[in-house]
Short mmCIF file of C-alpha atoms in Angstrom, two decimals:
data_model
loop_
_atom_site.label_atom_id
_atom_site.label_comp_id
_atom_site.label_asym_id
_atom_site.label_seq_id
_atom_site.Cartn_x
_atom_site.Cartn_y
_atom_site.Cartn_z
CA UNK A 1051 -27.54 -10.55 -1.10
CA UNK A 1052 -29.06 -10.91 2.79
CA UNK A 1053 -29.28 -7.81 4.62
CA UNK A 1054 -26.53 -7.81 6.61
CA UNK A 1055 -24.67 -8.15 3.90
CA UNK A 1056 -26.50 -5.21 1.99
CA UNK A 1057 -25.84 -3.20 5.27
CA UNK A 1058 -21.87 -3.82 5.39
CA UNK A 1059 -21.90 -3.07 1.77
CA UNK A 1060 -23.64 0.29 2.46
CA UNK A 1061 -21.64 0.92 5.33
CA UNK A 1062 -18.43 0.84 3.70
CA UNK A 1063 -20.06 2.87 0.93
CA UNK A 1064 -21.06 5.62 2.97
CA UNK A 1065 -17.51 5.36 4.90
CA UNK A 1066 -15.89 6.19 1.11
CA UNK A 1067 -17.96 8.70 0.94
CA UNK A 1068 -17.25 10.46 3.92
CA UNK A 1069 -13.52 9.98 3.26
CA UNK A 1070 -13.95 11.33 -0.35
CA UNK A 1071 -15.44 14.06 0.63
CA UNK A 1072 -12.82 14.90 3.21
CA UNK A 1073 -10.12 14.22 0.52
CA UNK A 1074 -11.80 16.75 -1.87
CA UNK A 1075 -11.14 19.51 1.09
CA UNK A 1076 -8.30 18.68 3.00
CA UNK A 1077 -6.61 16.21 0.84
CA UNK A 1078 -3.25 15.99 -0.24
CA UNK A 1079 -4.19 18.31 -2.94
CA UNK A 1080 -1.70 20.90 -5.55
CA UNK A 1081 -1.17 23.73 -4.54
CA UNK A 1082 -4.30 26.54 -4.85
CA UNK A 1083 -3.23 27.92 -8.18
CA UNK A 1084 -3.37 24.16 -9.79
CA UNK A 1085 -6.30 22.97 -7.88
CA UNK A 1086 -9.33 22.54 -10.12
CA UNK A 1087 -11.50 22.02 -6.76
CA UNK A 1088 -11.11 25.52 -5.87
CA UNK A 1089 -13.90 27.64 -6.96
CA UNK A 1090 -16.57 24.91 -6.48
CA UNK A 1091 -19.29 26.38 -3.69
CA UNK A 1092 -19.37 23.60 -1.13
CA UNK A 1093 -15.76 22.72 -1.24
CA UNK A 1094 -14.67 26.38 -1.11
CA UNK A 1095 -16.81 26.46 2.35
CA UNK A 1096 -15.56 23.72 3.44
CA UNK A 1097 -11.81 24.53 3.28
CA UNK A 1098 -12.61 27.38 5.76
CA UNK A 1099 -13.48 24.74 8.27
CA UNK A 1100 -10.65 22.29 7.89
CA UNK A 1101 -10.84 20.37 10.95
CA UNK A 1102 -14.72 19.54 10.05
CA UNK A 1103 -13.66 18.11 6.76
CA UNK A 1104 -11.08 16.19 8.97
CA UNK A 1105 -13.21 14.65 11.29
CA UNK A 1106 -15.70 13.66 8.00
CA UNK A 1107 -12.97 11.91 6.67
CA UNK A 1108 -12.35 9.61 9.80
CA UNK A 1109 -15.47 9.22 10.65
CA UNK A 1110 -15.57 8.09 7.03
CA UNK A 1111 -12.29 5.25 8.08
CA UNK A 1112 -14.39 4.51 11.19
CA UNK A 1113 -17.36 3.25 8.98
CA UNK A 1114 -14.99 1.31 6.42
CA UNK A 1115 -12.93 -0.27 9.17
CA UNK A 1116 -15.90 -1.35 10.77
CA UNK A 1117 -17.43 -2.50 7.65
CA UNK A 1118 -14.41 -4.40 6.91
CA UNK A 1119 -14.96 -6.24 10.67
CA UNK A 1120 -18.66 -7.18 10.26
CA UNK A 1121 -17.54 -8.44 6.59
CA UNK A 1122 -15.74 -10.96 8.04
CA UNK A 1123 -18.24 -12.39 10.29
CA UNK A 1124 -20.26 -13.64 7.31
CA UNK A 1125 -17.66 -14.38 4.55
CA UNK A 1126 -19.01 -18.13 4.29
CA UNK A 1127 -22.22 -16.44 2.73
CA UNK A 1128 -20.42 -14.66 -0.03
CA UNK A 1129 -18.69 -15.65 -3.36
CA UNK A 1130 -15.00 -14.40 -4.57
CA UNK A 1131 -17.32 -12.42 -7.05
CA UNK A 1132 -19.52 -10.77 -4.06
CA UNK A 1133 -16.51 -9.52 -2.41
CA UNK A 1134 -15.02 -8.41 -5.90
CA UNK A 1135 -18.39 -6.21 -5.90
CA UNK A 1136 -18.00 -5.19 -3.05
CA UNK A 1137 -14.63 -3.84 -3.52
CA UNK A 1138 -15.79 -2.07 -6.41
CA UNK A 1139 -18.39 -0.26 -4.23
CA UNK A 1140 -15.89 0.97 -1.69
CA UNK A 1141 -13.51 1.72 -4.27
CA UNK A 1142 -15.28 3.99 -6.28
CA UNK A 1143 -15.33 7.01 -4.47
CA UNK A 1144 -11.86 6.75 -3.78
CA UNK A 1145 -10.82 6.38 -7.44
CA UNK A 1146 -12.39 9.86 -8.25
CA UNK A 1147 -10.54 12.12 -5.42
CA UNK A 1148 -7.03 13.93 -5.23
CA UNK A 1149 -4.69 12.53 -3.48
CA UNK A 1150 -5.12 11.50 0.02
CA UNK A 1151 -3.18 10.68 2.96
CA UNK A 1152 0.27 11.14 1.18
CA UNK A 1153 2.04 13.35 -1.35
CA UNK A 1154 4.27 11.10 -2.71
CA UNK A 1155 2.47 11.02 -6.29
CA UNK A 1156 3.55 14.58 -7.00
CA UNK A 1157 7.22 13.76 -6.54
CA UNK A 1158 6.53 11.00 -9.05
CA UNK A 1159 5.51 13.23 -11.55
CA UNK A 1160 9.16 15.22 -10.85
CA UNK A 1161 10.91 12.90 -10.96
CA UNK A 1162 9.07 11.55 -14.44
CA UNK A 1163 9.75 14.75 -15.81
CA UNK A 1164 13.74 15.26 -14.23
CA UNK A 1165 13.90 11.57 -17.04
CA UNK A 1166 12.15 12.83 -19.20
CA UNK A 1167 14.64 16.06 -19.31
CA UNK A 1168 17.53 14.16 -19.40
CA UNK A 1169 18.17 15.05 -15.72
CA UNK A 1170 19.56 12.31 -13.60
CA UNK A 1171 17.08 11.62 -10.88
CA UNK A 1172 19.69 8.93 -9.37
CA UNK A 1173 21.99 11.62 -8.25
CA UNK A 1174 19.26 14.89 -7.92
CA UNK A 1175 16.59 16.13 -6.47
CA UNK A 1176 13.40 17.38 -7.74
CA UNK A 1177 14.94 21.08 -6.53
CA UNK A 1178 17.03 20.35 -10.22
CA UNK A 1179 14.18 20.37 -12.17
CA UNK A 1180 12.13 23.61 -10.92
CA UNK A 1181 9.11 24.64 -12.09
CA UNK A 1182 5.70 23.50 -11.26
CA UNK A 1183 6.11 19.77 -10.72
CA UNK A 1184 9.39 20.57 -8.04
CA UNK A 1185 6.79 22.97 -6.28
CA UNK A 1186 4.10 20.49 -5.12
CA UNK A 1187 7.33 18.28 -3.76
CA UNK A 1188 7.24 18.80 -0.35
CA UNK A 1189 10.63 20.29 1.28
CA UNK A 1190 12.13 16.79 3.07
CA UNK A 1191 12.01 15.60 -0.66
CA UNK A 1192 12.93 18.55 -2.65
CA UNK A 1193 16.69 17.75 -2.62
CA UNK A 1194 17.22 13.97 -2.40
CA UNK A 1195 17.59 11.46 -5.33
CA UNK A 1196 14.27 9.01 -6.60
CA UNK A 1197 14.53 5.58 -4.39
CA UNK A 1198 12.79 3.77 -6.96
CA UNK A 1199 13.68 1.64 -9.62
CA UNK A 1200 14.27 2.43 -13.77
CA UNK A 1201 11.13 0.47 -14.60
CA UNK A 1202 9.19 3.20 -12.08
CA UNK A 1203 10.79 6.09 -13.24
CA UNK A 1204 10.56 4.94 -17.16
CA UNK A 1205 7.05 4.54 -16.51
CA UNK A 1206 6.77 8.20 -14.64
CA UNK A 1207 8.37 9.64 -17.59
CA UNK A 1208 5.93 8.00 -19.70
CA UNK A 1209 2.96 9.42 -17.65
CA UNK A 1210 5.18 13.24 -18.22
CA UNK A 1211 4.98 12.78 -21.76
CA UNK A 1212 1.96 12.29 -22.48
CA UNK A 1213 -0.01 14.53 -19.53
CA UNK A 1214 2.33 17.40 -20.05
CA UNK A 1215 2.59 19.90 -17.75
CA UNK A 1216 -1.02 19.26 -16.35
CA UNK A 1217 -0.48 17.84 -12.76
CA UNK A 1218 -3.73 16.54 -12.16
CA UNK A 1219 -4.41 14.70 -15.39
CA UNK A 1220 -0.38 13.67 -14.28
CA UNK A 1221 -2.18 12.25 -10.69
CA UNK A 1222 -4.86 10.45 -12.48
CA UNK A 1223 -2.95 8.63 -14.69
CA UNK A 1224 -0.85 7.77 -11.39
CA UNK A 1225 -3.98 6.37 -10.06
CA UNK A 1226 -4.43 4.18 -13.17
CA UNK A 1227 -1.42 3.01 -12.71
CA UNK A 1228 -2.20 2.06 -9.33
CA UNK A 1229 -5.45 0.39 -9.82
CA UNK A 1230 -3.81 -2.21 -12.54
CA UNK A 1231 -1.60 -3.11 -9.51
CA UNK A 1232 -4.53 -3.45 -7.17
CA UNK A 1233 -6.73 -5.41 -10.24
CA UNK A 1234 -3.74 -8.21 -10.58
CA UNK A 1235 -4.01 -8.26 -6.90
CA UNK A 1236 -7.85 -9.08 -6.74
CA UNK A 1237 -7.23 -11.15 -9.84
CA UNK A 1238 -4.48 -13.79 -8.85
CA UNK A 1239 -5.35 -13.71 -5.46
CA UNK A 1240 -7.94 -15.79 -4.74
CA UNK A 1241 -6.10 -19.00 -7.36
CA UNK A 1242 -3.33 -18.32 -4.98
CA UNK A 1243 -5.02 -19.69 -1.77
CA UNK A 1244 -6.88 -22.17 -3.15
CA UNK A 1245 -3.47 -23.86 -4.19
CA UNK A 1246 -2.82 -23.97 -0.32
CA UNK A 1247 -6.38 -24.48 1.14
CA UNK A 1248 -7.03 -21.01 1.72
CA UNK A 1249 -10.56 -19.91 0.83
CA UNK A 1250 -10.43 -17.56 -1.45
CA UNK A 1251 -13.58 -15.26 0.27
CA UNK A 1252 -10.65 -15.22 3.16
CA UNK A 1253 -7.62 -14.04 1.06
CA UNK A 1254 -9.88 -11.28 -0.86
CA UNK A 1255 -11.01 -10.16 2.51
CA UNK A 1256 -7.93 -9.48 4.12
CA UNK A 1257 -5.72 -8.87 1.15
CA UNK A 1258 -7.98 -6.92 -1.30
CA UNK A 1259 -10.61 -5.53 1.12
CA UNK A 1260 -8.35 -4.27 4.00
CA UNK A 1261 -8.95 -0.46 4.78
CA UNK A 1262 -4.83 0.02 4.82
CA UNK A 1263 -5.00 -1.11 0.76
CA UNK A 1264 -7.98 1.45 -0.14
CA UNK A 1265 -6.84 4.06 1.37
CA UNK A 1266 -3.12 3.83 0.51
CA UNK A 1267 -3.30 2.09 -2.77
CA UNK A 1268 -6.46 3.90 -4.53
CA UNK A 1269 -6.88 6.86 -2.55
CA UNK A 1270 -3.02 7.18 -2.31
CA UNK A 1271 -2.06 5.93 -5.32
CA UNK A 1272 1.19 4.93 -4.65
CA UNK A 1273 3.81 2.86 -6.70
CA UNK A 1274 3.65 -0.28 -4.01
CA UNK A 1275 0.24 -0.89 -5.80
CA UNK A 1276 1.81 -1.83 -9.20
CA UNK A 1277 4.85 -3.68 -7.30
CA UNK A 1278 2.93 -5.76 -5.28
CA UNK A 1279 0.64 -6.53 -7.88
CA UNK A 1280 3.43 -7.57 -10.27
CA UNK A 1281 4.48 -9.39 -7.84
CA UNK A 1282 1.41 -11.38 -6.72
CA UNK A 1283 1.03 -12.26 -10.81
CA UNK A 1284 4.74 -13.96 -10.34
CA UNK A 1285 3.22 -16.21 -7.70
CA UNK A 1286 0.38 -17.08 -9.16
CA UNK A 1287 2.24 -17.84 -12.58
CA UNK A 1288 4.49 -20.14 -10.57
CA UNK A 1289 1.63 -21.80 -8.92
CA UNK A 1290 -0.18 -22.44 -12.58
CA UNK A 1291 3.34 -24.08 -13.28
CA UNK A 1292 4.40 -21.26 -15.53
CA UNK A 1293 7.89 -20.24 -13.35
CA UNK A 1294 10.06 -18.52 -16.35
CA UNK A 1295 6.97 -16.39 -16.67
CA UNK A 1296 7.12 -15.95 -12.55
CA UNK A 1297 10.45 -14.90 -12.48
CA UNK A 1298 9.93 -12.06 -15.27
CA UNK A 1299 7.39 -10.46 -13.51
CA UNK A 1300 8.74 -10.21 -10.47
CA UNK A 1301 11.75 -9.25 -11.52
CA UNK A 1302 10.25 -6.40 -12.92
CA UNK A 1303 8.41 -5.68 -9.29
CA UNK A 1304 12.06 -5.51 -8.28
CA UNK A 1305 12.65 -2.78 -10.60
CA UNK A 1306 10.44 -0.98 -9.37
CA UNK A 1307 10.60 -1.58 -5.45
CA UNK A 1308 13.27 -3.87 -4.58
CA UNK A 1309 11.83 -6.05 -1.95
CA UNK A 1310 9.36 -7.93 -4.18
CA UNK A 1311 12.87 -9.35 -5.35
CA UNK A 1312 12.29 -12.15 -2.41
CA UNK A 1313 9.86 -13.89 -4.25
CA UNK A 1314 11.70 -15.06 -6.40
CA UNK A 1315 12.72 -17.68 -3.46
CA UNK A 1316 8.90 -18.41 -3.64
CA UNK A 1317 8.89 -19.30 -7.24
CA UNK A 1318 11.85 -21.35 -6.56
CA UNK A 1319 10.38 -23.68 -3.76
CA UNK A 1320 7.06 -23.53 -5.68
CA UNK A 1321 8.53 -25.22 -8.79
CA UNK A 1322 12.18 -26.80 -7.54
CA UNK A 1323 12.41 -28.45 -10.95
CA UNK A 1324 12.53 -25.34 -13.02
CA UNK A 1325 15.53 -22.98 -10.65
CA UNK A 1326 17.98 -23.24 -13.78
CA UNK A 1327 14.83 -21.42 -15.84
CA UNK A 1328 13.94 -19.37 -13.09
CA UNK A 1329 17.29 -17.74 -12.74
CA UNK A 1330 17.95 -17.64 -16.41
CA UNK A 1331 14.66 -15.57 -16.82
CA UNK A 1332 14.74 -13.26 -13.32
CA UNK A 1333 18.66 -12.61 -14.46
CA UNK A 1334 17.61 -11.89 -17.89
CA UNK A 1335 15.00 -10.08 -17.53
CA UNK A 1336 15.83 -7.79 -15.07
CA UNK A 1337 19.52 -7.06 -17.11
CA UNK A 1338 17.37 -6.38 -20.35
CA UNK A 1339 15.06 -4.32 -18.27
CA UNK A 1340 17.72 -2.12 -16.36
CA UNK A 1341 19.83 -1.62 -19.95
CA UNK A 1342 16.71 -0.92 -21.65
CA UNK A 1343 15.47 2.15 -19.67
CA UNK A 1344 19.27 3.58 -19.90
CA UNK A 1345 19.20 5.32 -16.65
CA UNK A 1346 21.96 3.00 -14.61
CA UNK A 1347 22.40 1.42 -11.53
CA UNK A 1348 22.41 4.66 -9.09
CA UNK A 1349 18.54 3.40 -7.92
CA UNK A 1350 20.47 0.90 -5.95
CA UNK A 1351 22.40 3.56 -3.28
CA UNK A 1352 19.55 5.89 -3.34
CA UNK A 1353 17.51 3.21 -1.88
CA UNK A 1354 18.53 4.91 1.73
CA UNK A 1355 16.76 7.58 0.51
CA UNK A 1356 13.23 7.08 2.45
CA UNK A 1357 15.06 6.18 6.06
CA UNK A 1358 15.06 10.47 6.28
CA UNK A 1359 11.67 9.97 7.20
CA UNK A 1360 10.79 9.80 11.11
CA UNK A 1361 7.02 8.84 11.84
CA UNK A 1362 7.05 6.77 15.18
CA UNK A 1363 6.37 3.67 13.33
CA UNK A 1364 9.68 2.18 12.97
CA UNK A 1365 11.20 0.48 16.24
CA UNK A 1366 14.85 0.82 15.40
CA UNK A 1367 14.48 4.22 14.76
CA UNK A 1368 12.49 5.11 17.56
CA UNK A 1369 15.19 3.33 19.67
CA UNK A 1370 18.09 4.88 18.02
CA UNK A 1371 16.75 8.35 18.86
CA UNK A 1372 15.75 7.63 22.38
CA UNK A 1373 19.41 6.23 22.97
CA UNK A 1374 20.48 9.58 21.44
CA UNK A 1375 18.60 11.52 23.34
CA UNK A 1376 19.54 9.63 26.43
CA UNK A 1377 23.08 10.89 25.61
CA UNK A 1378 24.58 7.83 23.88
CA UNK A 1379 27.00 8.73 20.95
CA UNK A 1380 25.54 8.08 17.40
CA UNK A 1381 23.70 5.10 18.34
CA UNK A 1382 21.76 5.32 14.97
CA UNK A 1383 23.51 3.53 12.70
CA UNK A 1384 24.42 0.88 15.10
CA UNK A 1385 21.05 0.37 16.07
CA UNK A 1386 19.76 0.40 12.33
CA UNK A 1387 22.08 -1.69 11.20
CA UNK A 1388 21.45 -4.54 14.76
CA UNK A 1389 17.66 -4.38 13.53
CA UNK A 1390 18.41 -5.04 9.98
CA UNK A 1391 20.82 -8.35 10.43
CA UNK A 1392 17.67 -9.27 13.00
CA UNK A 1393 15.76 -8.62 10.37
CA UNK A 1394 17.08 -10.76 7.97
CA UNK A 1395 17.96 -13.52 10.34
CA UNK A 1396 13.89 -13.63 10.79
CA UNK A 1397 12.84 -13.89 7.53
CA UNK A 1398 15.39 -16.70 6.12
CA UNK A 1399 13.76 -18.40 9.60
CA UNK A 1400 10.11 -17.63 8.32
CA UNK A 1401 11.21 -18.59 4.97
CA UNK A 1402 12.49 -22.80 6.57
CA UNK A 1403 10.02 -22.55 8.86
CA UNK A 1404 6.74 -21.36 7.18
CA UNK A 1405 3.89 -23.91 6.67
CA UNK A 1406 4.08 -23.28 2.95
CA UNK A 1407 6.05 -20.79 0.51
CA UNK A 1408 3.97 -17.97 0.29
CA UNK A 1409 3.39 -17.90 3.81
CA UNK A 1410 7.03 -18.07 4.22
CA UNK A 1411 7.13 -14.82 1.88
CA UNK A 1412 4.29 -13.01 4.00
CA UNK A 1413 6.24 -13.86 7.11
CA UNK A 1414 9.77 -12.90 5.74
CA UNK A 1415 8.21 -9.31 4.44
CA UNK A 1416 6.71 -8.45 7.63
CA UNK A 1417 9.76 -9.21 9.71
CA UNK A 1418 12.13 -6.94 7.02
CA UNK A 1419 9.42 -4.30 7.59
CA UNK A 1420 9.03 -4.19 10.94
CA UNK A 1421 12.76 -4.21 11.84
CA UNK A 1422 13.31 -1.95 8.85
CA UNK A 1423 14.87 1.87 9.41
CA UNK A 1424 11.61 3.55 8.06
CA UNK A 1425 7.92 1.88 8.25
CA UNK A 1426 4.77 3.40 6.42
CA UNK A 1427 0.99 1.99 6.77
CA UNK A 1428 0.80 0.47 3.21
CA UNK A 1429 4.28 -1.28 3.51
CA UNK A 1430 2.64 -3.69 5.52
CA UNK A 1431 0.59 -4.74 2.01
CA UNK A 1432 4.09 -5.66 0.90
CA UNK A 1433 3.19 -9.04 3.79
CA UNK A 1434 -0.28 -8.61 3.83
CA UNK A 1435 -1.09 -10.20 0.30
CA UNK A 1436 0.90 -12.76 0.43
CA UNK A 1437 -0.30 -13.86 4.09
CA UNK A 1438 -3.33 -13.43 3.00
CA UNK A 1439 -2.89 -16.50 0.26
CA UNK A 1440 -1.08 -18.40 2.42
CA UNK A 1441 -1.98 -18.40 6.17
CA UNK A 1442 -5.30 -20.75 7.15
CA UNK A 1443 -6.04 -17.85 9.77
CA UNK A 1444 -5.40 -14.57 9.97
CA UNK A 1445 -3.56 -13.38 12.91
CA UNK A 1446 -5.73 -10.99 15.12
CA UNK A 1447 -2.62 -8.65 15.39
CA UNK A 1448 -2.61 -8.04 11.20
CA UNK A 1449 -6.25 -7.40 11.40
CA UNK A 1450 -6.38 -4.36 14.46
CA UNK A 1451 -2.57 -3.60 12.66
CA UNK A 1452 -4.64 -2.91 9.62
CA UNK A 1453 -7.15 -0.65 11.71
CA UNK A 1454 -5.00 0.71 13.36
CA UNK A 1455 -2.69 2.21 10.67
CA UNK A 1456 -5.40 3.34 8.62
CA UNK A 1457 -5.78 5.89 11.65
CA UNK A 1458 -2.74 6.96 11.28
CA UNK A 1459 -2.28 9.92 8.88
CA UNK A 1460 -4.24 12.60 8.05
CA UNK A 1461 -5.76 13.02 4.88
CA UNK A 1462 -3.42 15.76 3.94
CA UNK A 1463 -0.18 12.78 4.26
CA UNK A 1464 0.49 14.29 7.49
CA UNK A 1465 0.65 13.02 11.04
CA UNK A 1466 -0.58 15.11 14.06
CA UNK A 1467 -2.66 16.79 15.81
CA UNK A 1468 -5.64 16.29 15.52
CA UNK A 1469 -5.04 13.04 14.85
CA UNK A 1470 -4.69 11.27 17.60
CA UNK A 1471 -7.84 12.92 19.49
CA UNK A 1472 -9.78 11.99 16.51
CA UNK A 1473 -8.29 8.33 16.23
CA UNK A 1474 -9.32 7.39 19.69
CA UNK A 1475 -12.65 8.62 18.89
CA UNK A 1476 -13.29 7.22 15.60
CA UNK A 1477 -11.19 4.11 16.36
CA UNK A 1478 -14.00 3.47 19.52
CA UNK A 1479 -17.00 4.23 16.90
CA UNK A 1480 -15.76 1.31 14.88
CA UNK A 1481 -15.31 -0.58 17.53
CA UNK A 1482 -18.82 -0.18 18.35
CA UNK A 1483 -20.33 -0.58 15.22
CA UNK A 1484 -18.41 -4.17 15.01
CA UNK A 1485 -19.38 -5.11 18.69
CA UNK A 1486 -23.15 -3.83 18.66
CA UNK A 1487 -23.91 -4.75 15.02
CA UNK A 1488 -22.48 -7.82 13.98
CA UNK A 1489 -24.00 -11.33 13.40
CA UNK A 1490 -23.61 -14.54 14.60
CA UNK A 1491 -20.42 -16.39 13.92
CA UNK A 1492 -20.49 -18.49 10.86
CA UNK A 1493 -19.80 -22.29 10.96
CA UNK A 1494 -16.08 -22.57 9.11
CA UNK A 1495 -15.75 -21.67 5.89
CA UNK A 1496 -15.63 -24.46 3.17
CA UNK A 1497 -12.05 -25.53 2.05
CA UNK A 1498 -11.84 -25.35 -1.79
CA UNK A 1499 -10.33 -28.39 -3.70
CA UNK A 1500 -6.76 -28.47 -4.43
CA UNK A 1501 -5.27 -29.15 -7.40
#
């Protein structure tokens, strides 16, 4: 390894580091009583000082994003198994902190153990269950019904039984769960875009490597990791000519997020021979599935569940509530509802239009997101992976998108101040360190062979 590589390696490293360290302090982290972090010296200090370990941890995203920049300038001199390596080296900090940048895990682990009580988590909220798990939910959750699908929440209760009533060992196994997701990510990727020319350094880099999956994904944990990475093992199955064996696991994706349900028109066009065995599997599968965990069909209405949220990110939102504000009556649900038929009239264009399938996928995803009544950062990974496979460049706007966003919340899940003081600062230091320190652009990268 050259020493520019070395250096982005390091840099990225150190950038984990920082973030780690910020996470261990002002993470999303149980309440005191639970923490086990508590009583150590240097992290006791440090929680006195809370905007310090704040500014740590983006200066930490500051060094990772512009890592992740100066990676890209010299991708040609790396192998699918360098980057892999390199993954592992920014990873790896990450893997061993609470919870950062969002709380969701904790109301996992509710609503694991609401199933695993025989409460119904379809029609509840974690307030139902009480106790120590319903405490770390925070308040906008505490009373509304789990928005994910029976293979999640089978899985959650799973996790219950066996951690008991010990929420960080709970968290952990959370993050394992995660990291398989991310692993069959980093796995089928790169066989993915070779099928359609893509070099696989180039997929890795902006699928695998981006900032928005490391910090959302590992440090975050959360359940998009295991349903994108499902789903990313459907499309490569399809592309190895295996479609039943597609359609199964993306069907169970569905069950656990239902948007990863789309690629099943992926599969389709990937292997037009086999739709009769596609659709036999996907609707068997996913019937055997839902009957098998017992727990009904509620997941499917409390899929509104998330659009409570209101972060800035999502543009029919944001309009809905300026036209309120601006005095026009209940323009919400008009507006949502305008945004969503846009939204779908995009992707089925993406989808005909697209230069191949899983671009067509990528495409369709980002236009549901983006028009959708609630965006997060790591949605985007929902498009991201699949673009990633399928595009022959990456659009500039998903790469400063990906920057961006990974500025966006604190590492306590939160948005605010100081964030955006702290964003324009660190988002300039990476800035720099990709202007001042990178090398020379590459000649183009070699195309693999297709098959």
């Amino acid at each position: 390894m050259g020493r520019p590589d070395l250096l982005n390696r390091t840099l990225g490293f150190a950038g984990s580091i920082a973030i780690a360290l910020g996470g261990l302090t002002v993470g999303a982290l149980p309440d005191k009583a639970e923490d086990p972090l508590v009583h150590w010296p240097v992290i006791r200090e440090l929680r006195h000082f809370p905007l310090l370990a704040i500014a740590v941890s983006y200066v930490g995203i500051a060094l990772l994003c512009g890592a992740w920049l100066r990676l890209r300038r010299t991708l040609d001199e790396h192998s699918p198994g360098d980057l892999v390596r390199t993954l592992l080296c920014w990873a790896g900090p990450l893997v061993l902190v609470p919870p950062m940048f969002s709380q969701d895990v904790y109301s996992y682990l509710a609503q694991g153990a609401m199933v695993h009580e025989g409460l119904d988590a379809y029609k509840f909220g974690p307030s139902a269950l009480g106790g120590q798990f319903a405490a770390e939910v925070p308040a906008i959750w505490q009373n509304t019904p789990a928005p994910y699908g029976p293979l999640f929440l089978r899985a959650a209760s799973a996790v219950v039984n066996v951690t008991g009533e010990h929420i960080m060992v709970g968290v952990f196994a959370f993050r394992l769960i995660a990291l398989i997701g991310v692993a069959l990510v980093v796995l089928c990727l790169p066989g993915i875009a070779a099928r359609f020319g893509v070099p696989p350094q180039r997929a890795l880099w902006f699928g695998a490597l981006n900032p928005l999956l490391l910090l959302h994904l590992v440090a975050g944990m959360h359940n998009d990791a295991i349903m994108v990475g499902l789903m990313t093992a459907g499309i490569y199955a399809a592309v190895r000519q295996h479609p039943a064996l597609g359609a199964v696991l993306i069907s169970a994706a569905a069950l656990i997020k239902a948007p990863a349900a789309l690629a099943l028109l992926t599969i389709v066009v990937l292997c037009p021979k086999a739709w009769l065995r596609i659709g036999a599997a996907a609707g068997a599968s996913a019937l055997g599935l839902q009957l098998a965990s017992g727990l009904g069909t509620g997941w499917i209405g409390a899929m509104q569940t998330p659009t409570s949220v209101r972060n800035g990110l999502s543009f029919s939102t944001d309009l809905g509530l300026l036209l309120g504000a601006l005095g026009w009556p209940e323009p919400m649900q008009i507006i949502r509802t305008l945004a969503a038929v846009a939204g779908c009239l995009l992707a089925g264009w993406a989808l005909l239009r697209a230069p191949n399938p899983v671009a067509g996928l990528g495409l369709a995803l980002s236009s549901i997101i983006l028009l959708g009544p609630v965006v997060h950062p790591w949605y985007l990974l929902w498009a991201f992976i699949p673009l990633a496979a399928g595009l022959q460049r990456v659009p500039q706007a998903a790469v400063w998108a990906s920057v961006g966003l990974s500025l966006f919340l604190l590492p306590t899940g939160a948005p605010g101040y100081p964030q955006a003081v702290l964003a324009a600062t660190v988002g300039t230091v990476a800035g720099l360190l990709y202007l001042r320190m990178r090398p020379p652009v590459p000649a183009p990268l070699a195309v693999p062979a297709t098959t």
